[in-house]
């Protein structure tokens, strides 16, 4: 009979995975990786970025000689050393010297190689303390945020610029709806698409032109950055309309329930002369608005889109929006992906105070010593204004996601799920923390991904299917105190 095929030898990661499973995923176990002359494929190298690698062993036998006869690593080996330096690994040189001047020249080369690593950017410096640092998600509806929290988010250079662009687009559409085929509509459009100024110059400014009226509500105004972004957008559109003699009158309501933030908002009204801004100290869901809004602006999103109760809050505030009114954001979608994250999983397991609850909590974290094992998949989606309001408001969602072939021929161990979101603010303006998305917001740090730990890590054998069932449940809320 023909000889049976020889079994494939175990790869280093498979041996490591078997060892830690026998040791019940003990946090006392770490990895020392030894580089060989022939490095494995990229997928094999990538999986080690999610493991607790503490030591990188570099034998002298893999060094080449440069033109001057000194030791040097191949470009691919250099890349491996640099990529693992991000995890603060120790480098261990082994083997007898194969170049003149002993081990010293090898150490000098490795020091030189480390010195070639580019310095951290400003964004990377800001994110450094948050790498793999687990944080409980904010609950701004239940808790009043501290001033320091507001201050951190207000430094975001991307988010509020995106909101400004979105409000500009919404105001332009409002102008075109109120005065279609008019000089005002042409002038407003120039502000967004960069059309030729001659399209505006063809019109003579008219005296006594009918003004464009807009009511804008910022719900959850915080300490004012969204209000400021909205006012800047209004000024931009107003400047265009002024060229054809059409006034733009924007009335802004800033609604905020946090009394400490309200104090700041009222000071801003005086200091920055926000003459068209009314500060409202109230929960957006119970406020008795004197008029309805054309545009409602909010930033109630969490790292998973809906996890800070944005749908419930905006549904409650929708009664203040005019028929045909606009919500910014228009929609947001959450995404999931399986993660290899033993460091994060052990951090959660070590939480002795919370016990089992710790494993059933989602955490905000800047993912670092983590490998995403498969592409993200869409989970939940919400749109505003809610088309079913007020007759049928149902924010329950149910989704089943499946991934197959994690880790290729070796399989993979899943320690949890990564949660992300992408939101369309208005038109073609997005904010996104979704990896690989064309709409990804580079440099935006207001949101880090969510980490959903598994109670026990799951090994997915080669070709095995991993299924995740997601259920967004509604719980009745107690009545408000008016």
Coordinates of C-alpha atoms in Angstrom, one line a residue:
X1 CA 0.0 0.0 0.0
X2 CA 1.2 3.5 -0.7
X3 CA 2.9 5.2 2.2
X4 CA 0.7 7.7 4.1
X5 CA 1.7 11.4 3.8
X6 CA 3.9 12.6 6.6
X7 CA 2.2 14.9 9.0
X8 CA 3.2 18.6 8.7
X9 CA 5.7 19.5 11.5
X10 CA 4.4 21.8 14.2
X11 CA 5.2 25.4 13.6
X12 CA 6.7 27.4 16.5
X13 CA 3.4 29.2 17.2
X14 CA 1.6 25.9 17.4
X15 CA 4.0 24.6 20.0
X16 CA 3.8 27.9 21.9
X17 CA 0.0 27.8 21.8
X18 CA -0.1 24.2 23.1
X19 CA 2.2 25.1 26.0
X20 CA 0.2 28.1 27.2
X21 CA -3.1 26.1 27.0
X22 CA -1.5 23.4 29.2
X23 CA -0.6 26.2 31.6
X24 CA -4.1 27.7 31.5
X25 CA -2.9 30.8 29.8
X26 CA -0.7 31.8 32.7
X27 CA 0.5 35.4 32.6
X28 CA 3.9 34.3 33.8
X29 CA 4.6 32.8 30.4
X30 CA 6.4 34.9 27.8
X31 CA 8.0 34.3 24.4
X32 CA 11.6 34.5 23.3
X33 CA 11.8 34.6 19.4
X34 CA 15.0 33.5 17.7
X35 CA 15.5 34.9 14.2
X36 CA 16.7 32.5 11.5
X37 CA 18.6 33.2 8.3
X38 CA 15.4 32.4 6.3
X39 CA 12.5 34.3 7.8
X40 CA 9.0 32.9 7.6
X41 CA 6.2 34.5 5.5
X42 CA 4.6 37.7 6.5
X43 CA 1.5 36.1 8.0
X44 CA 3.6 34.0 10.3
X45 CA 5.6 37.1 11.5
X46 CA 2.4 39.1 11.9
X47 CA 0.8 36.6 14.3
X48 CA 3.6 37.1 16.8
X49 CA 2.8 40.8 17.1
X50 CA -0.2 39.7 19.2
X51 CA 1.8 37.5 21.6
X52 CA 3.8 38.4 24.7
X53 CA 7.2 38.5 23.1
X54 CA 9.8 39.7 25.6
X55 CA 13.1 38.7 23.9
X56 CA 14.3 38.8 20.4
X57 CA 17.3 36.4 20.0
X58 CA 19.6 37.4 17.1
X59 CA 22.4 34.8 16.4
X60 CA 25.6 36.2 14.9
X61 CA 25.3 33.6 12.1
X62 CA 22.6 35.5 10.4
X63 CA 24.6 38.7 10.0
X64 CA 26.0 39.6 6.6
X65 CA 29.0 41.8 5.9
X66 CA 28.7 45.3 4.4
X67 CA 31.2 46.9 1.9
X68 CA 33.5 47.8 4.8
X69 CA 33.4 44.3 6.3
X70 CA 31.3 45.2 9.3
X71 CA 28.2 43.1 10.3
X72 CA 24.8 44.1 9.0
X73 CA 21.4 42.5 8.8
X74 CA 19.4 42.0 5.6
X75 CA 16.7 44.6 5.0
X76 CA 14.0 42.1 6.0
X77 CA 15.7 41.2 9.2
X78 CA 16.0 45.0 9.9
X79 CA 12.3 45.4 9.4
X80 CA 11.6 42.6 11.9
X81 CA 13.8 44.1 14.5
X82 CA 12.2 47.5 14.1
X83 CA 8.6 46.2 14.2
X84 CA 9.2 44.3 17.5
X85 CA 11.0 47.3 19.0
X86 CA 7.5 48.9 19.2
X87 CA 6.8 46.4 22.0
X88 CA 9.9 47.2 24.0
X89 CA 11.4 43.7 23.5
X90 CA 14.9 43.0 24.8
X91 CA 17.5 42.0 22.2
X92 CA 19.8 39.0 23.0
X93 CA 22.9 38.5 20.8
X94 CA 24.1 34.9 20.7
X95 CA 26.8 32.9 19.0
X96 CA 30.5 33.4 18.5
X97 CA 31.8 36.6 16.8
X98 CA 32.2 36.2 13.0
X99 CA 33.6 39.6 12.3
X100 CA 36.7 41.5 13.6
X101 CA 36.6 43.3 17.0
X102 CA 34.4 40.7 18.6
X103 CA 30.9 41.3 19.9
X104 CA 31.3 45.1 20.1
X105 CA 30.7 45.7 16.4
X106 CA 27.4 43.7 16.6
X107 CA 26.2 45.7 19.5
X108 CA 27.2 49.0 17.8
X109 CA 25.3 47.9 14.7
X110 CA 22.2 47.1 16.7
X111 CA 22.4 50.4 18.5
X112 CA 22.7 52.1 15.1
X113 CA 19.7 50.2 13.8
X114 CA 17.6 51.3 16.8
X115 CA 18.7 54.9 16.3
X116 CA 17.2 54.8 12.8
X117 CA 13.7 54.3 14.1
X118 CA 11.8 57.5 13.4
X119 CA 10.8 59.5 16.5
X120 CA 7.2 59.3 17.6
X121 CA 4.8 61.7 15.9
X122 CA 2.7 64.1 18.0
X123 CA -0.3 61.8 17.7
X124 CA 1.8 58.7 18.7
X125 CA 3.1 60.6 21.7
X126 CA -0.4 61.4 22.8
X127 CA -1.5 57.8 22.4
X128 CA 1.5 56.2 24.1
X129 CA 0.0 56.2 27.6
X130 CA -3.2 54.6 26.3
X131 CA -1.6 51.6 24.4
X132 CA -3.2 48.4 25.7
X133 CA -4.6 50.4 28.7
X134 CA -8.1 49.2 29.5
X135 CA -10.7 51.9 30.3
X136 CA -14.4 51.7 31.1
X137 CA -16.5 53.4 28.4
X138 CA -17.9 56.8 29.3
X139 CA -21.5 57.0 30.3
X140 CA -22.2 60.7 29.7
X141 CA -26.0 60.2 30.0
X142 CA -25.7 58.7 33.5
X143 CA -22.6 60.6 34.6
X144 CA -21.5 64.2 34.3
X145 CA -18.1 64.3 32.6
X146 CA -15.2 65.9 34.3
X147 CA -13.6 69.0 33.0
X148 CA -10.3 67.1 32.2
X149 CA -12.3 64.7 30.0
X150 CA -13.8 67.5 28.0
X151 CA -10.4 69.1 27.6
X152 CA -8.9 66.0 26.2
X153 CA -11.6 65.5 23.6
X154 CA -11.6 69.2 22.6
X155 CA -8.0 68.8 21.5
X156 CA -9.0 66.5 18.7
X157 CA -7.8 68.1 15.5
X158 CA -10.0 66.0 13.2
X159 CA -13.4 65.5 14.6
X160 CA -14.6 69.1 14.9
X161 CA -13.3 70.0 11.5
X162 CA -15.4 67.1 10.0
X163 CA -18.4 68.4 11.9
X164 CA -17.8 71.9 10.5
X165 CA -17.8 70.5 7.0
X166 CA -21.0 68.6 7.6
X167 CA -22.8 71.6 8.9
X168 CA -21.7 73.6 5.9
X169 CA -23.2 71.0 3.6
X170 CA -26.4 70.9 5.6
X171 CA -26.8 74.7 5.5
X172 CA -26.2 74.7 1.8
X173 CA -29.0 72.2 1.3
X174 CA -31.2 74.3 3.5
X175 CA -30.5 77.4 1.4
X176 CA -31.3 75.5 -1.8
X177 CA -34.5 74.2 -0.2
X178 CA -35.7 77.6 0.9
X179 CA -34.6 79.5 -2.2
X180 CA -34.3 77.1 -5.1
X181 CA -32.8 78.3 -8.4
X182 CA -32.0 81.6 -6.7
X183 CA -28.7 83.6 -6.5
X184 CA -28.5 82.4 -2.9
X185 CA -28.6 78.8 -3.9
X186 CA -25.8 79.3 -6.5
X187 CA -23.7 81.2 -4.0
X188 CA -24.1 78.6 -1.3
X189 CA -23.2 75.8 -3.6
X190 CA -19.9 77.5 -4.4
X191 CA -19.0 77.2 -0.7
X192 CA -19.0 73.4 -1.0
X193 CA -18.0 72.3 -4.5
X194 CA -15.4 75.0 -5.3
X195 CA -17.4 76.1 -8.4
X196 CA -16.2 79.1 -10.3
X197 CA -16.7 82.4 -8.6
X198 CA -18.0 83.8 -11.8
X199 CA -21.2 81.9 -11.2
X200 CA -21.8 84.2 -8.2
X201 CA -20.4 87.4 -9.8
X202 CA -23.0 87.1 -12.6
X203 CA -25.6 88.2 -10.0
X204 CA -26.0 91.7 -8.8
X205 CA -26.5 92.1 -5.0
X206 CA -30.2 92.8 -4.5
X207 CA -31.5 95.1 -1.7
X208 CA -34.2 93.7 0.5
X209 CA -33.6 90.1 -0.4
X210 CA -35.5 87.5 1.6
X211 CA -33.2 86.2 4.3
X212 CA -32.5 82.5 4.7
X213 CA -33.7 81.4 8.2
X214 CA -32.1 78.4 10.0
X215 CA -32.6 77.0 13.5
X216 CA -29.7 74.8 14.6
X217 CA -29.7 72.7 17.8
X218 CA -26.6 71.3 19.3
X219 CA -27.8 68.6 21.7
X220 CA -25.1 67.5 24.2
X221 CA -23.1 70.6 23.6
X222 CA -20.5 69.9 26.3
X223 CA -18.2 72.9 26.7
X224 CA -18.9 74.3 23.3
X225 CA -16.6 72.9 20.6
X226 CA -19.6 71.7 18.5
X227 CA -21.2 75.0 18.9
X228 CA -18.1 76.7 17.7
X229 CA -17.8 74.4 14.7
X230 CA -21.4 75.1 13.8
X231 CA -20.9 78.9 14.1
X232 CA -17.8 78.7 11.9
X233 CA -19.8 76.8 9.3
X234 CA -22.6 79.3 9.4
X235 CA -20.1 82.2 8.9
X236 CA -18.7 80.4 5.9
X237 CA -22.1 80.0 4.2
X238 CA -23.2 83.5 5.3
X239 CA -20.1 85.0 3.6
X240 CA -21.1 83.4 0.3
X241 CA -24.7 84.6 0.5
X242 CA -23.6 88.1 1.3
X243 CA -22.0 88.4 -2.2
X244 CA -25.5 88.2 -3.6
X245 CA -27.1 90.3 -0.9
X246 CA -28.9 87.5 0.9
X247 CA -28.7 87.4 4.7
X248 CA -28.4 84.2 6.6
X249 CA -30.0 84.2 10.0
X250 CA -28.9 81.3 12.2
X251 CA -30.4 80.8 15.6
X252 CA -28.5 78.2 17.7
X253 CA -29.7 76.4 20.8
X254 CA -26.9 74.7 22.8
X255 CA -28.6 72.0 25.0
X256 CA -26.5 70.5 27.8
X257 CA -27.5 68.7 31.0
X258 CA -24.1 68.9 32.8
X259 CA -24.3 72.0 35.1
X260 CA -20.6 72.4 35.1
X261 CA -20.4 72.5 31.3
X262 CA -23.3 74.9 31.2
X263 CA -21.3 77.4 33.2
X264 CA -18.5 77.2 30.6
X265 CA -21.0 77.6 27.8
X266 CA -22.5 80.8 29.4
X267 CA -19.1 82.2 29.7
X268 CA -18.4 81.6 26.1
X269 CA -21.5 83.4 25.1
X270 CA -20.1 86.5 26.8
X271 CA -16.4 86.1 25.9
X272 CA -16.9 85.1 22.2
X273 CA -20.0 87.2 21.7
X274 CA -22.3 84.4 20.6
X275 CA -25.2 86.7 20.2
X276 CA -27.3 84.2 18.3
X277 CA -26.7 81.3 20.8
X278 CA -29.2 80.3 23.5
X279 CA -27.8 78.1 26.3
X280 CA -30.3 75.5 27.6
X281 CA -29.5 73.6 30.8
X282 CA -31.6 70.5 30.4
X283 CA -31.7 66.9 29.4
X284 CA -32.3 66.9 25.6
X285 CA -35.1 64.4 26.0
X286 CA -37.3 66.5 28.2
X287 CA -36.6 70.0 27.1
X288 CA -39.6 72.1 26.0
X289 CA -38.2 73.7 22.9
X290 CA -39.7 77.1 21.8
X291 CA -39.3 76.2 18.2
X292 CA -38.2 73.3 16.0
X293 CA -34.8 72.8 14.4
X294 CA -33.8 72.6 10.8
X295 CA -30.5 70.9 11.8
X296 CA -29.7 68.9 14.9
X297 CA -26.1 68.3 15.7
X298 CA -24.8 65.8 18.3
X299 CA -21.7 63.9 19.3
X300 CA -23.2 61.1 21.4
X301 CA -21.3 58.3 19.7
X302 CA -19.3 55.6 21.5
X303 CA -16.5 53.4 20.2
X304 CA -19.1 50.9 19.0
X305 CA -21.4 53.6 17.7
X306 CA -24.5 53.0 19.9
X307 CA -22.9 52.0 23.1
X308 CA -23.3 55.4 24.8
X309 CA -27.0 55.5 24.1
X310 CA -26.9 57.8 21.0
X311 CA -30.0 56.1 19.4
X312 CA -32.1 56.5 22.5
X313 CA -31.1 60.1 23.1
X314 CA -31.6 61.2 19.6
X315 CA -35.0 59.4 19.4
X316 CA -36.0 61.4 22.5
X317 CA -34.9 64.7 20.9
X318 CA -36.4 64.1 17.5
X319 CA -39.6 65.8 18.6
X320 CA -37.8 69.1 18.3
X321 CA -36.8 68.5 14.7
X322 CA -38.8 69.9 11.8
X323 CA -40.4 67.6 9.3
X324 CA -37.7 67.1 6.8
X325 CA -35.1 68.3 9.3
X326 CA -31.5 67.0 9.3
X327 CA -29.6 65.1 11.9
X328 CA -25.8 65.3 12.1
X329 CA -24.8 62.4 12.2
X330 CA -27.1 61.0 9.6
X331 CA -26.1 57.4 10.4
X332 CA -23.6 55.2 12.2
X333 CA -22.6 51.6 11.8
X334 CA -20.7 49.3 14.3
X335 CA -18.2 46.6 13.2
X336 CA -16.6 43.5 14.8
X337 CA -13.5 41.5 14.3
X338 CA -11.9 38.6 16.2
X339 CA -8.6 39.4 18.0
X340 CA -5.6 37.6 19.3
X341 CA -4.9 39.6 22.5
X342 CA -3.4 37.6 25.3
X343 CA -2.1 40.6 27.1
X344 CA -5.5 42.3 27.2
X345 CA -7.2 39.1 28.2
X346 CA -4.9 38.6 31.2
X347 CA -5.4 42.2 32.3
X348 CA -9.1 41.5 32.4
X349 CA -8.7 38.2 34.2
X350 CA -6.5 39.8 36.9
X351 CA -9.4 42.1 37.9
X352 CA -10.1 40.3 41.2
X353 CA -12.6 43.0 42.4
X354 CA -15.0 42.6 39.5
X355 CA -14.7 38.8 39.1
X356 CA -16.9 37.4 36.3
X357 CA -18.4 40.9 35.6
X358 CA -14.9 42.0 34.3
X359 CA -15.2 39.3 31.6
X360 CA -18.6 40.6 30.6
X361 CA -17.6 44.2 30.3
X362 CA -16.5 46.1 27.1
X363 CA -13.4 48.2 27.4
X364 CA -12.1 51.2 25.5
X365 CA -8.5 50.6 24.5
X366 CA -5.9 51.7 22.0
X367 CA -5.1 48.3 20.6
X368 CA -1.3 47.7 20.3
X369 CA 0.0 44.2 21.3
X370 CA -2.9 42.7 19.4
X371 CA -3.5 41.0 16.0
X372 CA -6.8 41.3 14.2
X373 CA -7.4 37.7 12.9
X374 CA -9.9 38.5 10.2
X375 CA -11.7 41.3 8.3
X376 CA -14.2 43.4 10.2
X377 CA -17.9 42.7 9.6
X378 CA -20.8 45.0 10.0
X379 CA -22.9 44.5 13.1
X380 CA -25.5 47.2 13.8
X381 CA -26.7 50.3 12.0
X382 CA -28.7 53.3 13.1
X383 CA -30.1 56.2 11.1
X384 CA -31.4 59.6 12.1
X385 CA -34.0 61.1 12.0
X386 CA -35.6 57.7 12.9
X387 CA -38.1 57.1 10.0
X388 CA -40.4 55.1 12.4
X389 CA -40.6 57.9 14.9
X390 CA -42.9 58.3 16.9
X391 CA -45.2 55.4 16.1
X392 CA -42.7 52.6 16.4
X393 CA -39.3 53.2 18.0
X394 CA -37.3 50.0 18.2
X395 CA -33.6 50.1 18.7
X396 CA -33.2 46.4 19.2
X397 CA -30.8 44.8 16.8
X398 CA -29.7 41.2 16.2
X399 CA -26.8 40.1 14.1
X400 CA -24.9 36.8 13.5
X401 CA -21.3 37.2 12.2
X402 CA -19.1 34.3 11.0
X403 CA -15.4 34.0 10.2
X404 CA -13.7 31.0 8.7
X405 CA -10.0 30.0 8.4
X406 CA -8.5 32.1 11.2
X407 CA -4.8 31.7 11.3
X408 CA -4.4 29.7 8.1
X409 CA -2.9 26.2 8.4
X410 CA -2.1 26.7 12.1
X411 CA -5.4 28.0 13.3
X412 CA -5.6 30.8 15.9
X413 CA -6.6 31.5 19.5
X414 CA -9.3 34.1 19.9
X415 CA -9.2 36.2 23.1
X416 CA -12.0 38.6 22.3
X417 CA -13.5 40.9 19.7
X418 CA -12.6 44.3 18.6
X419 CA -15.4 46.8 18.2
X420 CA -15.3 49.8 15.8
X421 CA -17.7 52.3 14.2
X422 CA -18.0 54.5 11.2
X423 CA -20.4 57.4 10.9
X424 CA -21.7 59.5 8.0
X425 CA -22.1 63.0 9.4
X426 CA -23.7 64.4 6.3
X427 CA -23.2 64.1 2.6
X428 CA -19.8 62.7 1.9
X429 CA -18.4 63.7 5.3
X430 CA -17.5 60.8 7.7
X431 CA -15.8 60.1 10.9
X432 CA -14.4 56.6 11.3
X433 CA -12.2 54.4 13.5
X434 CA -12.8 51.4 11.2
X435 CA -9.4 49.9 10.2
X436 CA -8.8 49.9 6.5
X437 CA -11.9 52.0 5.7
X438 CA -11.5 54.6 2.9
X439 CA -13.2 57.0 5.4
X440 CA -10.8 56.3 8.3
X441 CA -10.2 59.5 10.3
X442 CA -6.4 59.7 10.5
X443 CA -5.3 61.6 13.6
X444 CA -8.7 61.5 15.4
X445 CA -8.2 60.3 19.0
X446 CA -11.7 61.0 20.5
X447 CA -12.5 57.3 20.1
X448 CA -10.4 54.2 20.6
X449 CA -11.7 50.7 19.7
X450 CA -13.7 48.6 22.1
X451 CA -12.4 45.3 23.4
X452 CA -15.0 42.6 24.2
X453 CA -13.1 39.8 26.1
X454 CA -14.1 36.2 26.0
X455 CA -14.6 34.4 29.3
X456 CA -12.3 31.7 28.0
X457 CA -10.0 32.0 24.9
X458 CA -11.2 29.9 22.0
X459 CA -8.9 28.0 19.7
X460 CA -10.1 27.9 16.1
X461 CA -8.6 25.0 14.3
X462 CA -7.6 25.3 10.6
X463 CA -10.8 25.8 8.5
X464 CA -13.0 25.9 11.5
X465 CA -15.9 28.5 11.6
X466 CA -16.1 31.0 14.4
X467 CA -19.7 32.4 15.0
X468 CA -20.6 35.5 17.0
X469 CA -24.2 36.3 18.0
X470 CA -24.8 40.0 18.8
X471 CA -27.9 41.2 20.5
X472 CA -28.7 44.8 21.1
X473 CA -31.4 44.7 23.8
X474 CA -33.7 47.5 25.0
X475 CA -34.4 48.0 28.7
X476 CA -37.2 50.2 29.9
X477 CA -36.0 53.4 31.5
X478 CA -37.5 55.0 34.6
X479 CA -39.7 58.1 34.0
X480 CA -38.0 61.5 33.9
X481 CA -38.4 64.1 36.5
X482 CA -39.6 67.2 34.7

